[in-house]
Short mmCIF file of N, CA and C in Angstrom, two decimals:
data_model
loop_
_atom_site.label_atom_id
_atom_site.label_comp_id
_atom_site.label_asym_id
_atom_site.label_seq_id
_atom_site.Cartn_x
_atom_site.Cartn_y
_atom_site.Cartn_z
N UNK A 1 0.86 -1.18 0.00
CA UNK A 1 0.00 0.00 0.00
C UNK A 1 0.91 1.24 0.00
N UNK A 2 0.77 2.10 -1.00
CA UNK A 2 1.62 3.31 -1.02
C UNK A 2 1.25 4.27 0.10
N UNK A 3 2.27 4.93 0.64
CA UNK A 3 2.06 5.92 1.71
C UNK A 3 1.75 7.28 1.11
N UNK A 4 0.99 8.06 1.86
CA UNK A 4 0.76 9.44 1.46
C UNK A 4 2.07 10.21 1.58
N UNK A 5 2.34 11.15 0.69
CA UNK A 5 3.54 11.97 0.84
C UNK A 5 3.39 12.88 2.06
N UNK A 6 4.48 13.44 2.51
CA UNK A 6 4.45 14.36 3.65
C UNK A 6 3.69 15.63 3.26
N UNK A 7 2.94 16.20 4.19
CA UNK A 7 2.21 17.43 3.90
C UNK A 7 3.09 18.55 3.34
N UNK A 8 4.31 18.67 3.83
CA UNK A 8 5.22 19.72 3.34
C UNK A 8 5.56 19.50 1.88
N UNK A 9 5.72 18.24 1.46
CA UNK A 9 6.01 17.94 0.05
C UNK A 9 4.82 18.32 -0.83
N UNK A 10 3.61 18.02 -0.36
CA UNK A 10 2.40 18.36 -1.11
C UNK A 10 2.27 19.88 -1.21
N UNK A 11 2.56 20.58 -0.11
CA UNK A 11 2.48 22.04 -0.12
C UNK A 11 3.45 22.64 -1.13
N UNK A 12 4.67 22.12 -1.16
CA UNK A 12 5.66 22.62 -2.13
C UNK A 12 5.22 22.35 -3.57
N UNK A 13 4.68 21.16 -3.81
CA UNK A 13 4.21 20.82 -5.16
C UNK A 13 3.02 21.68 -5.56
N UNK A 14 2.16 21.98 -4.60
CA UNK A 14 1.01 22.85 -4.86
C UNK A 14 1.49 24.25 -5.24
N UNK A 15 2.45 24.76 -4.50
CA UNK A 15 3.00 26.09 -4.80
C UNK A 15 3.68 26.10 -6.16
N UNK A 16 4.36 25.02 -6.51
CA UNK A 16 5.05 24.94 -7.80
C UNK A 16 4.07 25.01 -8.97
N UNK A 17 2.84 24.52 -8.76
CA UNK A 17 1.81 24.60 -9.79
C UNK A 17 1.06 25.94 -9.74
N UNK A 18 1.43 26.78 -8.77
CA UNK A 18 0.77 28.09 -8.65
C UNK A 18 -0.59 28.03 -7.98
N UNK A 19 -0.83 26.97 -7.20
CA UNK A 19 -2.11 26.81 -6.52
C UNK A 19 -2.06 27.49 -5.15
N UNK A 20 -3.19 27.97 -4.72
CA UNK A 20 -3.27 28.59 -3.39
C UNK A 20 -3.78 27.59 -2.36
N UNK A 21 -3.92 26.34 -2.73
CA UNK A 21 -4.48 25.32 -1.84
C UNK A 21 -3.40 24.71 -0.95
N UNK A 22 -3.77 24.46 0.29
CA UNK A 22 -2.88 23.79 1.24
C UNK A 22 -2.93 22.28 1.00
N UNK A 23 -2.04 21.55 1.64
CA UNK A 23 -2.03 20.09 1.52
C UNK A 23 -3.36 19.49 1.99
N UNK A 24 -3.89 19.89 3.16
CA UNK A 24 -5.19 19.33 3.56
C UNK A 24 -6.31 19.67 2.57
N UNK A 25 -6.30 20.88 2.02
CA UNK A 25 -7.33 21.25 1.07
C UNK A 25 -7.25 20.41 -0.21
N UNK A 26 -6.05 20.21 -0.71
CA UNK A 26 -5.89 19.39 -1.92
C UNK A 26 -6.31 17.95 -1.67
N UNK A 27 -5.89 17.42 -0.53
CA UNK A 27 -6.25 16.03 -0.24
C UNK A 27 -7.76 15.90 -0.02
N UNK A 28 -8.35 16.85 0.68
CA UNK A 28 -9.80 16.82 0.88
C UNK A 28 -10.55 16.86 -0.43
N UNK A 29 -10.13 17.75 -1.34
CA UNK A 29 -10.79 17.86 -2.64
C UNK A 29 -10.63 16.58 -3.44
N UNK A 30 -9.43 15.98 -3.43
CA UNK A 30 -9.20 14.73 -4.13
C UNK A 30 -10.08 13.62 -3.56
N UNK A 31 -10.14 13.53 -2.25
CA UNK A 31 -10.96 12.49 -1.61
C UNK A 31 -12.44 12.69 -1.93
N UNK A 32 -12.90 13.94 -1.91
CA UNK A 32 -14.28 14.22 -2.26
C UNK A 32 -14.58 13.82 -3.69
N UNK A 33 -13.66 14.16 -4.59
CA UNK A 33 -13.81 13.81 -6.00
C UNK A 33 -13.93 12.29 -6.16
N UNK A 34 -13.02 11.56 -5.53
CA UNK A 34 -13.03 10.10 -5.66
C UNK A 34 -14.25 9.48 -4.98
N UNK A 35 -14.61 9.98 -3.79
CA UNK A 35 -15.76 9.43 -3.07
C UNK A 35 -17.06 9.70 -3.81
N UNK A 36 -17.12 10.80 -4.56
CA UNK A 36 -18.31 11.13 -5.31
C UNK A 36 -18.41 10.45 -6.66
N UNK A 37 -17.40 9.67 -7.00
CA UNK A 37 -17.44 8.92 -8.26
C UNK A 37 -16.62 9.55 -9.38
N UNK A 38 -15.81 10.55 -9.05
CA UNK A 38 -14.94 11.16 -10.06
C UNK A 38 -13.88 10.18 -10.51
N UNK A 39 -13.46 10.34 -11.75
CA UNK A 39 -12.49 9.40 -12.32
C UNK A 39 -11.10 9.59 -11.71
N UNK A 40 -10.41 8.48 -11.60
CA UNK A 40 -9.01 8.50 -11.19
C UNK A 40 -8.20 8.89 -12.42
N UNK A 41 -7.63 10.08 -12.38
CA UNK A 41 -6.95 10.61 -13.56
C UNK A 41 -5.69 11.36 -13.15
N UNK A 42 -4.62 11.24 -13.93
CA UNK A 42 -3.43 12.05 -13.65
C UNK A 42 -3.72 13.55 -13.71
N UNK A 43 -4.81 13.94 -14.37
CA UNK A 43 -5.20 15.36 -14.47
C UNK A 43 -6.13 15.75 -13.32
N UNK A 44 -6.04 15.05 -12.20
CA UNK A 44 -6.98 15.25 -11.10
C UNK A 44 -6.97 16.66 -10.54
N UNK A 45 -5.84 17.33 -10.49
CA UNK A 45 -5.78 18.65 -9.86
C UNK A 45 -6.69 19.63 -10.60
N UNK A 46 -6.62 19.66 -11.92
CA UNK A 46 -7.49 20.53 -12.69
C UNK A 46 -8.96 20.20 -12.50
N UNK A 47 -9.25 18.92 -12.35
CA UNK A 47 -10.64 18.49 -12.16
C UNK A 47 -11.17 18.95 -10.81
N UNK A 48 -10.41 18.71 -9.73
CA UNK A 48 -10.92 19.06 -8.41
C UNK A 48 -10.88 20.57 -8.15
N UNK A 49 -10.03 21.27 -8.88
CA UNK A 49 -9.98 22.72 -8.76
C UNK A 49 -10.94 23.38 -9.76
N UNK A 50 -11.62 22.55 -10.58
CA UNK A 50 -12.55 23.04 -11.60
C UNK A 50 -11.90 24.07 -12.50
N UNK A 51 -10.65 23.77 -12.87
CA UNK A 51 -9.88 24.67 -13.73
C UNK A 51 -9.04 23.83 -14.69
N UNK A 52 -9.52 23.69 -15.91
CA UNK A 52 -8.83 22.86 -16.90
C UNK A 52 -7.45 23.40 -17.26
N UNK A 53 -7.16 24.65 -16.92
CA UNK A 53 -5.86 25.25 -17.24
C UNK A 53 -4.75 24.78 -16.29
N UNK A 54 -5.13 24.16 -15.17
CA UNK A 54 -4.12 23.68 -14.21
C UNK A 54 -3.44 22.46 -14.82
N UNK A 55 -2.12 22.49 -14.93
CA UNK A 55 -1.43 21.35 -15.54
C UNK A 55 -1.47 20.11 -14.65
N UNK A 56 -1.37 18.96 -15.28
CA UNK A 56 -1.30 17.71 -14.53
C UNK A 56 0.02 17.64 -13.78
N UNK A 57 0.02 17.06 -12.59
CA UNK A 57 1.28 16.91 -11.86
C UNK A 57 2.24 16.00 -12.63
N UNK A 58 3.51 16.26 -12.47
CA UNK A 58 4.54 15.45 -13.12
C UNK A 58 4.56 14.05 -12.52
N UNK A 59 4.89 13.08 -13.35
CA UNK A 59 5.04 11.71 -12.87
C UNK A 59 6.08 11.68 -11.76
N UNK A 60 5.76 10.99 -10.68
CA UNK A 60 6.68 10.89 -9.56
C UNK A 60 6.62 12.05 -8.59
N UNK A 61 5.87 13.10 -8.91
CA UNK A 61 5.78 14.26 -8.02
C UNK A 61 4.96 13.92 -6.77
N UNK A 62 5.04 14.77 -5.79
CA UNK A 62 4.28 14.56 -4.55
C UNK A 62 2.78 14.53 -4.83
N UNK A 63 2.31 15.34 -5.78
CA UNK A 63 0.88 15.35 -6.09
C UNK A 63 0.45 14.07 -6.80
N UNK A 64 1.32 13.52 -7.61
CA UNK A 64 1.02 12.24 -8.25
C UNK A 64 1.06 11.12 -7.21
N UNK A 65 2.01 11.18 -6.29
CA UNK A 65 2.07 10.20 -5.20
C UNK A 65 0.82 10.30 -4.33
N UNK A 66 0.36 11.54 -4.10
CA UNK A 66 -0.85 11.76 -3.31
C UNK A 66 -2.05 11.07 -3.97
N UNK A 67 -2.19 11.24 -5.28
CA UNK A 67 -3.29 10.61 -6.01
C UNK A 67 -3.20 9.09 -5.92
N UNK A 68 -2.04 8.55 -6.21
CA UNK A 68 -1.89 7.09 -6.23
C UNK A 68 -2.15 6.48 -4.85
N UNK A 69 -1.61 7.08 -3.82
CA UNK A 69 -1.80 6.55 -2.46
C UNK A 69 -3.26 6.68 -2.03
N UNK A 70 -3.88 7.80 -2.35
CA UNK A 70 -5.27 8.03 -1.96
C UNK A 70 -6.20 7.05 -2.66
N UNK A 71 -6.00 6.84 -3.95
CA UNK A 71 -6.83 5.88 -4.69
C UNK A 71 -6.67 4.48 -4.08
N UNK A 72 -5.45 4.08 -3.81
CA UNK A 72 -5.21 2.76 -3.22
C UNK A 72 -5.87 2.65 -1.85
N UNK A 73 -5.75 3.69 -1.02
CA UNK A 73 -6.32 3.64 0.32
C UNK A 73 -7.84 3.65 0.31
N UNK A 74 -8.42 4.49 -0.51
CA UNK A 74 -9.88 4.62 -0.49
C UNK A 74 -10.56 3.38 -1.06
N UNK A 75 -9.88 2.68 -1.96
CA UNK A 75 -10.43 1.45 -2.54
C UNK A 75 -10.09 0.20 -1.73
N UNK A 76 -9.22 0.34 -0.74
CA UNK A 76 -8.76 -0.79 0.05
C UNK A 76 -9.86 -1.28 0.99
N UNK A 77 -10.14 -2.54 0.96
CA UNK A 77 -11.15 -3.12 1.85
C UNK A 77 -10.70 -3.25 3.29
N UNK A 78 -9.46 -2.92 3.57
CA UNK A 78 -8.91 -3.06 4.93
C UNK A 78 -8.98 -1.76 5.73
N UNK A 79 -9.66 -0.75 5.20
CA UNK A 79 -9.85 0.53 5.89
C UNK A 79 -8.53 1.23 6.22
N UNK A 80 -7.61 1.22 5.27
CA UNK A 80 -6.31 1.86 5.48
C UNK A 80 -6.35 3.35 5.16
N UNK A 81 -7.49 3.87 4.74
CA UNK A 81 -7.63 5.26 4.34
C UNK A 81 -7.24 6.21 5.47
N UNK A 82 -6.39 7.18 5.13
CA UNK A 82 -5.93 8.18 6.12
C UNK A 82 -6.15 9.59 5.57
N UNK A 83 -6.31 10.54 6.47
CA UNK A 83 -6.44 11.94 6.11
C UNK A 83 -5.06 12.59 6.11
N UNK A 84 -4.80 13.44 5.14
CA UNK A 84 -3.55 14.20 5.11
C UNK A 84 -3.87 15.58 5.68
N UNK A 85 -3.53 15.78 6.94
CA UNK A 85 -3.91 17.03 7.61
C UNK A 85 -2.74 17.92 7.95
N UNK A 86 -1.62 17.38 8.20
CA UNK A 86 -0.47 18.19 8.61
C UNK A 86 0.40 17.37 9.55
N UNK A 87 1.49 17.95 9.89
CA UNK A 87 2.44 17.27 10.78
C UNK A 87 1.83 17.13 12.19
N UNK A 88 2.08 16.00 12.83
CA UNK A 88 1.56 15.74 14.17
C UNK A 88 2.08 16.73 15.21
N UNK A 89 3.23 17.35 14.90
CA UNK A 89 3.84 18.27 15.87
C UNK A 89 3.18 19.65 15.85
N UNK A 90 2.31 19.91 14.89
CA UNK A 90 1.65 21.22 14.82
C UNK A 90 0.78 21.43 16.05
N UNK A 91 0.57 22.67 16.43
CA UNK A 91 -0.33 22.94 17.55
C UNK A 91 -1.74 22.42 17.26
N UNK A 92 -2.43 22.05 18.30
CA UNK A 92 -3.77 21.49 18.20
C UNK A 92 -4.69 22.42 17.40
N UNK A 93 -4.59 23.71 17.61
CA UNK A 93 -5.43 24.69 16.91
C UNK A 93 -5.23 24.57 15.39
N UNK A 94 -3.99 24.46 14.94
CA UNK A 94 -3.70 24.36 13.51
C UNK A 94 -4.18 23.03 12.93
N UNK A 95 -4.05 21.95 13.70
CA UNK A 95 -4.51 20.65 13.22
C UNK A 95 -6.04 20.63 13.12
N UNK A 96 -6.71 21.26 14.08
CA UNK A 96 -8.18 21.33 14.02
C UNK A 96 -8.63 22.15 12.82
N UNK A 97 -7.98 23.28 12.57
CA UNK A 97 -8.34 24.11 11.42
C UNK A 97 -8.08 23.35 10.11
N UNK A 98 -7.00 22.58 10.07
CA UNK A 98 -6.70 21.78 8.88
C UNK A 98 -7.82 20.77 8.62
N UNK A 99 -8.37 20.18 9.69
CA UNK A 99 -9.48 19.23 9.52
C UNK A 99 -10.70 19.94 8.95
N UNK A 100 -11.02 21.13 9.45
CA UNK A 100 -12.17 21.87 8.93
C UNK A 100 -11.94 22.26 7.47
N UNK A 101 -10.72 22.68 7.14
CA UNK A 101 -10.38 23.02 5.75
C UNK A 101 -10.49 21.79 4.85
N UNK A 102 -10.01 20.66 5.35
CA UNK A 102 -10.09 19.39 4.62
C UNK A 102 -11.55 19.09 4.29
N UNK A 103 -12.42 19.21 5.29
CA UNK A 103 -13.84 18.92 5.09
C UNK A 103 -14.47 19.86 4.06
N UNK A 104 -14.13 21.13 4.12
CA UNK A 104 -14.66 22.12 3.18
C UNK A 104 -14.26 21.73 1.74
N UNK A 105 -13.01 21.39 1.57
CA UNK A 105 -12.54 21.00 0.24
C UNK A 105 -13.13 19.66 -0.20
N UNK A 106 -13.31 18.76 0.74
CA UNK A 106 -13.96 17.48 0.43
C UNK A 106 -15.33 17.72 -0.17
N UNK A 107 -16.10 18.60 0.45
CA UNK A 107 -17.45 18.87 -0.04
C UNK A 107 -17.43 19.44 -1.46
N UNK A 108 -16.45 20.28 -1.75
CA UNK A 108 -16.33 20.83 -3.10
C UNK A 108 -16.04 19.75 -4.12
N UNK A 109 -15.05 18.91 -3.82
CA UNK A 109 -14.71 17.81 -4.73
C UNK A 109 -15.85 16.82 -4.87
N UNK A 110 -16.52 16.54 -3.77
CA UNK A 110 -17.63 15.60 -3.79
C UNK A 110 -18.77 16.14 -4.65
N UNK A 111 -19.09 17.41 -4.48
CA UNK A 111 -20.16 18.02 -5.26
C UNK A 111 -19.85 18.04 -6.74
N UNK A 112 -18.60 18.31 -7.09
CA UNK A 112 -18.21 18.29 -8.51
C UNK A 112 -18.40 16.91 -9.13
N UNK A 113 -18.04 15.88 -8.39
CA UNK A 113 -18.11 14.51 -8.93
C UNK A 113 -19.50 13.90 -8.83
N UNK A 114 -20.16 14.09 -7.69
CA UNK A 114 -21.42 13.39 -7.44
C UNK A 114 -22.64 14.13 -7.97
N UNK A 115 -22.52 15.43 -8.15
CA UNK A 115 -23.66 16.21 -8.63
C UNK A 115 -24.62 16.55 -7.52
N UNK A 116 -25.75 17.11 -7.90
CA UNK A 116 -26.73 17.63 -6.93
C UNK A 116 -27.50 16.54 -6.20
N UNK A 117 -27.69 15.39 -6.81
CA UNK A 117 -28.49 14.32 -6.21
C UNK A 117 -27.71 13.00 -6.17
N UNK A 118 -26.68 12.92 -5.35
CA UNK A 118 -25.91 11.67 -5.31
C UNK A 118 -26.75 10.53 -4.73
N UNK A 119 -26.44 9.29 -5.12
CA UNK A 119 -27.20 8.12 -4.65
C UNK A 119 -26.80 7.72 -3.24
N UNK A 120 -27.26 8.49 -2.24
CA UNK A 120 -26.83 8.26 -0.86
C UNK A 120 -27.85 7.49 -0.06
N UNK A 121 -27.34 6.64 0.82
CA UNK A 121 -28.16 5.96 1.81
C UNK A 121 -28.55 6.99 2.88
N UNK A 122 -29.41 6.59 3.77
CA UNK A 122 -29.79 7.49 4.88
C UNK A 122 -28.55 7.84 5.70
N UNK A 123 -27.70 6.84 5.95
CA UNK A 123 -26.47 7.09 6.71
C UNK A 123 -25.52 8.00 5.93
N UNK A 124 -25.48 7.82 4.61
CA UNK A 124 -24.64 8.67 3.77
C UNK A 124 -25.10 10.12 3.80
N UNK A 125 -26.42 10.33 3.72
CA UNK A 125 -26.95 11.70 3.83
C UNK A 125 -26.58 12.33 5.16
N UNK A 126 -26.71 11.55 6.22
CA UNK A 126 -26.37 12.04 7.56
C UNK A 126 -24.88 12.38 7.65
N UNK A 127 -24.05 11.52 7.10
CA UNK A 127 -22.60 11.75 7.13
C UNK A 127 -22.25 13.01 6.33
N UNK A 128 -22.89 13.18 5.17
CA UNK A 128 -22.62 14.36 4.35
C UNK A 128 -23.04 15.64 5.08
N UNK A 129 -24.18 15.60 5.75
CA UNK A 129 -24.62 16.75 6.54
C UNK A 129 -23.65 17.05 7.69
N UNK A 130 -23.17 16.01 8.34
CA UNK A 130 -22.21 16.21 9.44
C UNK A 130 -20.89 16.79 8.92
N UNK A 131 -20.45 16.32 7.75
CA UNK A 131 -19.24 16.89 7.15
C UNK A 131 -19.46 18.37 6.81
N UNK A 132 -20.66 18.71 6.40
CA UNK A 132 -21.00 20.11 6.13
C UNK A 132 -20.90 20.96 7.39
N UNK A 133 -21.34 20.40 8.51
CA UNK A 133 -21.23 21.14 9.78
C UNK A 133 -19.76 21.33 10.17
N UNK A 134 -18.96 20.31 9.96
CA UNK A 134 -17.53 20.44 10.26
C UNK A 134 -16.87 21.45 9.33
N UNK A 135 -17.28 21.46 8.06
CA UNK A 135 -16.72 22.40 7.10
C UNK A 135 -17.04 23.84 7.47
N UNK A 136 -18.17 24.04 8.13
CA UNK A 136 -18.58 25.39 8.53
C UNK A 136 -18.01 25.79 9.88
N UNK A 137 -17.36 24.86 10.56
CA UNK A 137 -16.83 25.13 11.90
C UNK A 137 -15.56 25.96 11.84
N UNK A 138 -15.26 26.55 12.97
CA UNK A 138 -13.99 27.26 13.10
C UNK A 138 -13.45 26.98 14.50
N UNK A 139 -12.18 27.16 14.65
CA UNK A 139 -11.54 26.90 15.93
C UNK A 139 -11.77 28.11 16.83
N UNK A 140 -12.37 27.86 17.98
CA UNK A 140 -12.61 28.95 18.92
C UNK A 140 -11.56 28.92 20.01
N UNK A 141 -11.84 28.20 21.05
CA UNK A 141 -10.90 28.14 22.15
C UNK A 141 -10.40 26.73 22.34
N UNK A 142 -9.10 26.61 22.39
CA UNK A 142 -8.47 25.32 22.65
C UNK A 142 -7.40 25.56 23.70
N UNK A 143 -7.47 24.76 24.72
CA UNK A 143 -6.44 24.81 25.75
C UNK A 143 -5.44 23.72 25.41
N UNK A 144 -4.26 24.12 25.00
CA UNK A 144 -3.25 23.17 24.53
C UNK A 144 -2.90 22.09 25.55
N UNK A 145 -3.18 22.33 26.82
CA UNK A 145 -2.85 21.34 27.84
C UNK A 145 -3.97 20.32 28.06
N UNK A 146 -5.04 20.52 27.38
CA UNK A 146 -6.20 19.67 27.62
C UNK A 146 -6.14 18.39 26.79
N UNK A 147 -6.04 17.25 27.46
CA UNK A 147 -6.09 15.96 26.79
C UNK A 147 -7.44 15.74 26.15
N UNK A 148 -8.45 16.35 26.74
CA UNK A 148 -9.81 16.21 26.24
C UNK A 148 -9.93 16.77 24.81
N UNK A 149 -9.32 17.92 24.54
CA UNK A 149 -9.37 18.51 23.21
C UNK A 149 -8.63 17.64 22.19
N UNK A 150 -7.52 17.09 22.60
CA UNK A 150 -6.74 16.20 21.74
C UNK A 150 -7.56 14.96 21.39
N UNK A 151 -8.23 14.41 22.39
CA UNK A 151 -9.07 13.24 22.19
C UNK A 151 -10.25 13.57 21.28
N UNK A 152 -10.85 14.73 21.47
CA UNK A 152 -11.99 15.14 20.64
C UNK A 152 -11.56 15.28 19.18
N UNK A 153 -10.39 15.84 18.94
CA UNK A 153 -9.91 15.99 17.57
C UNK A 153 -9.67 14.61 16.95
N UNK A 154 -9.10 13.70 17.70
CA UNK A 154 -8.89 12.33 17.19
C UNK A 154 -10.21 11.67 16.82
N UNK A 155 -11.23 11.87 17.65
CA UNK A 155 -12.55 11.31 17.37
C UNK A 155 -13.15 11.92 16.11
N UNK A 156 -12.99 13.23 15.94
CA UNK A 156 -13.49 13.89 14.73
C UNK A 156 -12.78 13.36 13.49
N UNK A 157 -11.47 13.20 13.58
CA UNK A 157 -10.71 12.67 12.44
C UNK A 157 -11.19 11.27 12.07
N UNK A 158 -11.43 10.45 13.06
CA UNK A 158 -11.91 9.09 12.80
C UNK A 158 -13.31 9.13 12.19
N UNK A 159 -14.17 10.01 12.69
CA UNK A 159 -15.50 10.15 12.12
C UNK A 159 -15.41 10.54 10.64
N UNK A 160 -14.57 11.52 10.32
CA UNK A 160 -14.42 11.98 8.94
C UNK A 160 -13.92 10.84 8.07
N UNK A 161 -12.95 10.12 8.55
CA UNK A 161 -12.40 8.99 7.80
C UNK A 161 -13.48 7.97 7.45
N UNK A 162 -14.29 7.61 8.44
CA UNK A 162 -15.36 6.63 8.22
C UNK A 162 -16.46 7.22 7.32
N UNK A 163 -16.77 8.50 7.49
CA UNK A 163 -17.79 9.15 6.65
C UNK A 163 -17.38 9.12 5.19
N UNK A 164 -16.10 9.38 4.92
CA UNK A 164 -15.61 9.36 3.54
C UNK A 164 -15.78 7.96 2.96
N UNK A 165 -15.42 6.95 3.71
CA UNK A 165 -15.56 5.58 3.22
C UNK A 165 -17.03 5.21 2.99
N UNK A 166 -17.91 5.70 3.85
CA UNK A 166 -19.34 5.46 3.68
C UNK A 166 -19.85 6.12 2.39
N UNK A 167 -19.48 7.37 2.18
CA UNK A 167 -19.90 8.09 0.98
C UNK A 167 -19.33 7.42 -0.29
N UNK A 168 -18.08 7.00 -0.21
CA UNK A 168 -17.46 6.28 -1.33
C UNK A 168 -18.22 4.98 -1.60
N UNK A 169 -18.61 4.32 -0.54
CA UNK A 169 -19.40 3.09 -0.70
C UNK A 169 -20.73 3.35 -1.38
N UNK A 170 -21.41 4.42 -0.99
CA UNK A 170 -22.71 4.75 -1.60
C UNK A 170 -22.57 5.14 -3.07
N UNK A 171 -21.59 5.98 -3.37
CA UNK A 171 -21.49 6.56 -4.71
C UNK A 171 -20.65 5.75 -5.70
N UNK A 172 -19.71 4.96 -5.20
CA UNK A 172 -18.80 4.24 -6.09
C UNK A 172 -18.96 2.73 -5.95
N UNK A 173 -18.79 2.22 -4.75
CA UNK A 173 -18.82 0.77 -4.58
C UNK A 173 -20.21 0.18 -4.81
N UNK A 174 -21.25 0.86 -4.31
CA UNK A 174 -22.62 0.37 -4.50
C UNK A 174 -22.97 0.25 -5.97
N UNK A 175 -22.83 1.34 -6.75
CA UNK A 175 -23.12 1.24 -8.18
C UNK A 175 -22.23 0.22 -8.90
N UNK A 176 -20.96 0.14 -8.51
CA UNK A 176 -20.05 -0.83 -9.13
C UNK A 176 -20.54 -2.25 -8.86
N UNK A 177 -20.97 -2.50 -7.63
CA UNK A 177 -21.47 -3.81 -7.23
C UNK A 177 -22.77 -4.15 -7.98
N UNK A 178 -23.66 -3.15 -8.12
CA UNK A 178 -24.91 -3.39 -8.85
C UNK A 178 -24.64 -3.73 -10.32
N UNK A 179 -23.65 -3.07 -10.93
CA UNK A 179 -23.30 -3.38 -12.33
C UNK A 179 -22.76 -4.81 -12.45
N UNK A 180 -22.01 -5.24 -11.44
CA UNK A 180 -21.45 -6.60 -11.45
C UNK A 180 -22.56 -7.64 -11.35
N UNK A 181 -23.59 -7.34 -10.58
CA UNK A 181 -24.69 -8.28 -10.41
C UNK A 181 -25.54 -8.40 -11.67
N UNK A 182 -25.61 -7.33 -12.44
CA UNK A 182 -26.46 -7.34 -13.65
C UNK A 182 -25.77 -7.98 -14.75
#
């Protein structure tokens, strides 16, 4: 299973393409695109940014590694899917904001791929609504010494991870499975 590149590598590659997106934003948009049924394509950056003028990442680049690892993880039946949010050493406030930014970008990519009426289960609709609430959230007060806040962020990250897999299941795996049965 390929590993996700380091967030700093993705940030540098994003800047090299002239993008204003952070590593969590790019990964969120890519995951949303894939979970909504968007095609796995080397030209993914232009697709998720809704800008055909954005060049495709170079082979072997951090952005190409990001695509390959994300596709492998999201399709993996072993639930190896991970969020690319930032370095673990970052302050809790920055990691929480990265999660909210990731969710906002996820919704954009998901909407581009899935359209206005995606084929969601009741749980999928609920998960999408919850991701929308997280995308609208902002970091207010965090006491860096509080284990409780650290634990809450870990729980939110796990929820987002599972929600993405649920939405991918509704929009990609379910239809794929139905085609196989027919």
